[in-house]
Tab-separated table of C-alpha atoms in Angstrom:
chain	number	residue	atom	x	y	z
A	902	MET	CA	93.036	140.300	112.885
A	903	ILE	CA	89.966	139.015	111.067
A	904	LYS	CA	92.003	138.736	107.903
A	905	TYR	CA	94.721	136.729	109.944
A	906	LEU	CA	92.107	134.383	111.436
A	907	ALA	CA	90.556	133.790	107.911
A	908	LYS	CA	93.939	132.937	106.527
A	909	ARG	CA	94.576	130.532	109.286
A	910	LEU	CA	91.129	128.954	108.989
A	911	LEU	CA	91.669	128.485	105.165
A	912	LEU	CA	94.970	126.656	105.982
A	913	PHE	CA	93.539	124.702	108.823
A	914	LEU	CA	90.594	123.077	106.993
A	915	PRO	CA	92.567	121.582	104.161
A	916	THR	CA	95.251	120.339	106.611
A	917	LEU	CA	92.469	118.748	108.830
A	918	PHE	CA	91.012	117.121	105.724
A	919	VAL	CA	94.405	115.620	104.645
A	920	ILE	CA	95.175	114.424	108.173
A	921	SER	CA	91.762	112.767	108.491
A	922	PHE	CA	92.007	110.955	105.070
A	923	ILE	CA	95.548	109.662	105.966
A	924	ALA	CA	94.169	108.351	109.265
A	925	PHE	CA	91.276	106.792	107.514
A	926	TRP	CA	93.497	105.246	104.752
A	927	LEU	CA	95.942	103.825	107.259
A	928	GLY	CA	93.099	102.085	108.965
A	929	LYS	CA	91.844	100.602	105.682
A	930	THR	CA	95.372	99.473	104.527
A	931	ALA	CA	96.104	97.597	107.767
A	932	PRO	CA	96.939	93.913	107.103
A	933	GLY	CA	94.154	91.250	107.402
A	934	ASP	CA	90.399	91.253	107.178
A	935	PRO	CA	88.661	93.627	109.651
A	936	LEU	CA	86.116	90.965	110.409
A	937	ASP	CA	88.682	88.253	111.098
A	938	SER	CA	88.954	88.141	114.880
A	939	GLY	CA	91.685	85.470	114.846
A	940	GLY	CA	90.415	84.628	118.264
A	941	GLY	CA	89.886	80.959	117.732
A	942	ASP	CA	86.957	78.566	117.013
A	943	GLU	CA	84.768	80.265	119.704
A	944	TYR	CA	84.774	83.437	117.678
A	945	GLU	CA	84.011	81.984	114.297
A	946	ILE	CA	80.852	83.185	112.515
A	947	THR	CA	78.782	81.839	109.735
A	948	ASP	CA	79.004	83.091	106.159
A	949	GLU	CA	75.552	84.739	106.503
A	950	ASP	CA	76.515	86.423	109.752
A	951	TYR	CA	79.747	87.659	108.142
A	952	VAL	CA	77.864	89.254	105.198
A	953	ALA	CA	75.352	90.897	107.587
A	954	ILE	CA	78.142	92.461	109.745
A	955	TYR	CA	80.043	93.461	106.665
A	956	GLN	CA	77.017	95.363	105.342
A	957	ASP	CA	76.213	96.746	108.902
A	958	LEU	CA	79.607	98.236	109.094
A	959	GLY	CA	79.184	99.899	105.726
A	960	LEU	CA	82.115	98.006	104.176
A	961	ASP	CA	80.123	97.299	101.124
A	962	LYS	CA	80.123	101.031	100.246
A	963	PRO	CA	82.664	102.828	97.976
A	964	MET	CA	85.781	103.950	99.755
A	965	PHE	CA	85.738	107.641	98.796
A	966	TYR	CA	83.614	110.248	97.050
A	967	PHE	CA	85.094	109.233	93.689
A	968	GLY	CA	87.244	106.614	92.254
A	969	PHE	CA	89.925	106.449	89.478
A	970	SER	CA	90.781	103.105	87.983
A	971	ALA	CA	90.995	101.247	84.630
A	972	ALA	CA	87.608	100.914	82.940
A	973	ALA	CA	87.989	97.031	83.249
A	974	PHE	CA	87.465	97.384	87.028
A	975	PRO	CA	83.752	97.709	88.234
A	976	ASP	CA	82.865	100.113	90.993
A	977	THR	CA	80.939	97.443	92.843
A	978	LEU	CA	83.834	95.207	94.157
A	979	ASN	CA	83.384	96.442	97.677
A	980	ARG	CA	80.026	94.674	97.794
A	981	ILE	CA	81.745	91.425	97.748
A	982	PRO	CA	82.611	90.372	101.362
A	983	GLY	CA	85.989	88.956	102.037
A	984	ARG	CA	89.109	90.901	101.524
A	985	TYR	CA	91.148	88.109	100.043
A	986	HIS	CA	88.188	87.155	97.711
A	987	ARG	CA	88.120	90.696	96.402
A	988	GLU	CA	91.808	90.771	95.915
A	989	SER	CA	91.690	87.514	93.904
A	990	LEU	CA	89.033	89.062	91.637
A	991	CYS	CA	91.072	92.102	91.063
A	992	LYS	CA	94.064	89.727	90.076
A	993	LEU	CA	91.822	87.874	87.646
A	994	ILE	CA	90.694	91.162	86.098
A	995	GLU	CA	94.324	92.188	85.683
A	996	GLN	CA	94.982	88.927	83.763
A	997	TYR	CA	91.945	88.576	81.684
A	998	GLY	CA	90.437	92.168	81.561
A	999	ASN	CA	87.004	90.807	81.053
A	1000	TRP	CA	85.059	91.622	84.163
A	1001	PRO	CA	81.597	90.223	83.015
A	1002	ILE	CA	83.204	86.820	82.342
A	1003	VAL	CA	85.288	86.950	85.530
A	1004	GLN	CA	82.046	87.779	87.425
A	1005	ALA	CA	80.319	84.685	85.755
A	1006	TYR	CA	83.145	82.442	86.679
A	1007	ASN	CA	83.084	83.849	90.298
A	1008	ALA	CA	79.299	83.180	90.446
A	1009	LYS	CA	79.937	79.533	89.483
A	1010	VAL	CA	82.536	79.022	92.201
A	1011	GLU	CA	80.217	80.622	94.779
A	1012	SER	CA	77.232	78.467	93.589
A	1013	PHE	CA	79.512	75.365	93.884
A	1014	SER	CA	80.684	76.367	97.363
A	1015	LYS	CA	77.098	77.114	98.676
A	1016	LYS	CA	75.803	73.754	97.201
A	1017	ILE	CA	78.447	71.899	99.315
A	1018	SER	CA	76.730	73.039	102.509
A	1019	HIS	CA	73.640	71.077	101.445
A	1020	LEU	CA	75.356	67.710	100.881
A	1021	PRO	CA	73.436	64.947	102.777
A	1022	GLU	CA	75.086	63.685	106.064
A	1023	THR	CA	75.280	60.192	104.625
A	1024	ILE	CA	78.255	61.287	102.638
A	1025	ASN	CA	81.632	60.600	104.178
A	1026	ARG	CA	82.546	63.700	106.281
A	1027	ASP	CA	86.209	63.675	105.365
A	1028	LYS	CA	85.046	63.965	101.705
A	1029	ILE	CA	82.841	66.873	102.349
A	1030	ILE	CA	85.638	68.612	104.271
A	1031	LYS	CA	88.046	68.154	101.334
A	1032	ILE	CA	85.545	69.468	98.803
A	1033	ARG	CA	84.779	72.400	100.949
A	1034	ARG	CA	88.488	73.243	101.401
A	1035	ILE	CA	88.911	73.128	97.592
A	1036	ALA	CA	85.993	75.435	97.108
A	1037	SER	CA	87.341	77.916	99.656
A	1038	GLN	CA	90.813	77.897	97.982
A	1039	LEU	CA	89.248	78.566	94.618
A	1040	LEU	CA	87.482	81.627	95.840
A	1041	GLU	CA	90.843	83.177	96.765
A	1042	ALA	CA	92.978	81.656	93.940
A	1043	HIS	CA	94.032	83.811	90.920
A	1044	GLU	CA	97.182	82.183	89.478
A	1045	ASP	CA	96.245	79.932	86.493
A	1046	PRO	CA	98.353	76.866	87.694
A	1047	ARG	CA	96.798	76.942	91.102
A	1048	ILE	CA	93.199	77.243	89.738
A	1049	ILE	CA	93.978	74.431	87.273
A	1050	SER	CA	95.144	72.308	90.166
A	1051	TYR	CA	92.131	72.880	92.273
A	1052	LEU	CA	89.887	72.260	89.311
A	1053	ASP	CA	91.700	68.958	88.704
A	1054	GLN	CA	90.925	68.031	92.323
A	1055	VAL	CA	87.296	68.908	91.715
A	1056	LYS	CA	87.243	66.492	88.793
A	1057	LYS	CA	88.894	63.838	90.935
A	1058	THR	CA	86.766	64.103	93.954
A	1059	VAL	CA	83.484	65.015	92.402
A	1060	LEU	CA	83.040	64.204	88.727
A	1061	ASN	CA	85.227	61.091	88.635
A	1062	SER	CA	84.101	60.047	92.119
A	1063	ASN	CA	82.515	56.610	92.732
A	1064	ASP	CA	80.177	58.344	95.144
A	1065	SER	CA	76.952	58.762	93.134
A	1066	LEU	CA	75.479	61.047	95.832
A	1067	ILE	CA	78.259	63.512	95.476
A	1068	GLN	CA	77.929	63.467	91.669
A	1069	ALA	CA	74.090	63.951	91.835
A	1070	HIS	CA	74.159	66.821	94.352
A	1071	ILE	CA	77.169	68.964	93.132
A	1072	GLY	CA	78.148	67.373	89.833
A	1073	VAL	CA	76.356	69.840	87.717
A	1074	GLN	CA	77.845	72.811	89.603
A	1075	ALA	CA	81.353	71.392	89.329
A	1076	SER	CA	81.076	70.880	85.504
A	1077	GLU	CA	79.671	74.452	85.020
A	1078	MET	CA	82.572	75.888	87.178
A	1079	ILE	CA	85.207	74.141	85.163
A	1080	GLU	CA	83.608	75.099	81.810
A	1081	SER	CA	83.212	78.777	83.044
A	1082	TYR	CA	86.904	79.029	83.794
A	1083	ALA	CA	87.921	77.573	80.422
A	1084	PHE	CA	85.462	80.149	78.757
A	1085	LEU	CA	87.219	82.920	80.695
A	1086	LYS	CA	90.702	81.972	79.565
A	1087	ASN	CA	89.518	81.760	76.011
A	1088	ASN	CA	87.761	85.142	75.978
A	1089	GLN	CA	90.327	87.569	77.360
A	1090	ASN	CA	89.703	91.256	76.630
A	1091	LYS	CA	92.548	93.473	78.097
A	1092	THR	CA	91.564	96.580	76.177
A	1093	ASN	CA	89.778	98.235	79.015
A	1094	LEU	CA	92.757	97.789	81.248
A	1095	TYR	CA	94.342	100.636	79.398
A	1096	ILE	CA	91.312	102.949	79.364
A	1097	PRO	CA	91.157	105.301	82.547
A	1098	SER	CA	87.812	105.703	84.192
A	1099	LEU	CA	86.789	108.307	86.787
A	1100	ARG	CA	83.624	107.385	88.854
A	1101	TRP	CA	81.744	109.685	91.153
A	1102	HIS	CA	80.284	107.830	94.127
A	1103	GLY	CA	78.462	110.584	96.047
A	1104	PHE	CA	78.312	111.109	99.812
A	1105	ASP	CA	77.226	107.391	100.539
A	1106	ASN	CA	80.801	106.245	100.986
A	1107	GLN	CA	83.009	104.894	103.742
A	1108	TYR	CA	85.038	107.977	104.320
A	1109	HIS	CA	82.112	110.379	104.547
A	1110	HIS	CA	80.435	108.243	107.135
A	1111	TRP	CA	83.659	107.728	109.066
A	1112	LEU	CA	84.301	111.631	109.152
A	1113	SER	CA	80.734	112.310	110.003
A	1114	ASN	CA	80.875	109.877	112.943
A	1115	PHE	CA	84.224	111.186	113.958
A	1116	CYS	CA	82.897	114.760	114.172
A	1117	LYS	CA	80.056	113.449	116.486
A	1118	GLY	CA	82.576	111.817	118.807
A	1119	ASP	CA	81.813	108.349	117.496
A	1120	PHE	CA	85.100	106.628	116.863
A	1121	GLY	CA	83.635	103.204	115.857
A	1122	MET	CA	83.768	99.888	117.614
A	1123	SER	CA	86.963	98.414	118.989
């Protein structure tokens, strides 16, 4: 009897683990951003609040105990809030292979985007909205023609603008962003895309916390 129970237990635990992982994975692969309520303007949150909630939910942690990918991909992509932003970075890595330079270009785009929020109110509101839209599109763009198109719009609306206030406040960031993308295209290094890499993340990962909470009867927030 004891032998029978031990055998059943040995079969039950791996099965439970596989089922729990499938349930967890299905939740993570669901379409859309988990923080995008889609409930209208009354539910919109600021970028700062988005980052705070993202970290509070533990979404900035690695997905599993270990990860297997090409060496070109860093193990820190989950720290970047915004699902579509992360996906665009992955696409850029797949194209150019050089993560440090992709990261540098991304930092210039983020710097440009943040600087827009500090533009003086004396600038035409329609212009600010247009520039902010371009910056948002750049954060999620990965195809070269699209990025070139958006950067051309930046040149037209910022660098070649007749508005000296716009040039004074975000001209430097716009120029650095354009130069950074040109540098990225000229310094491709796809070697690491063909080198496999196995990374151990430890127990501080999303699945471990999800499983621990599940065993405690905590099924998360609706």
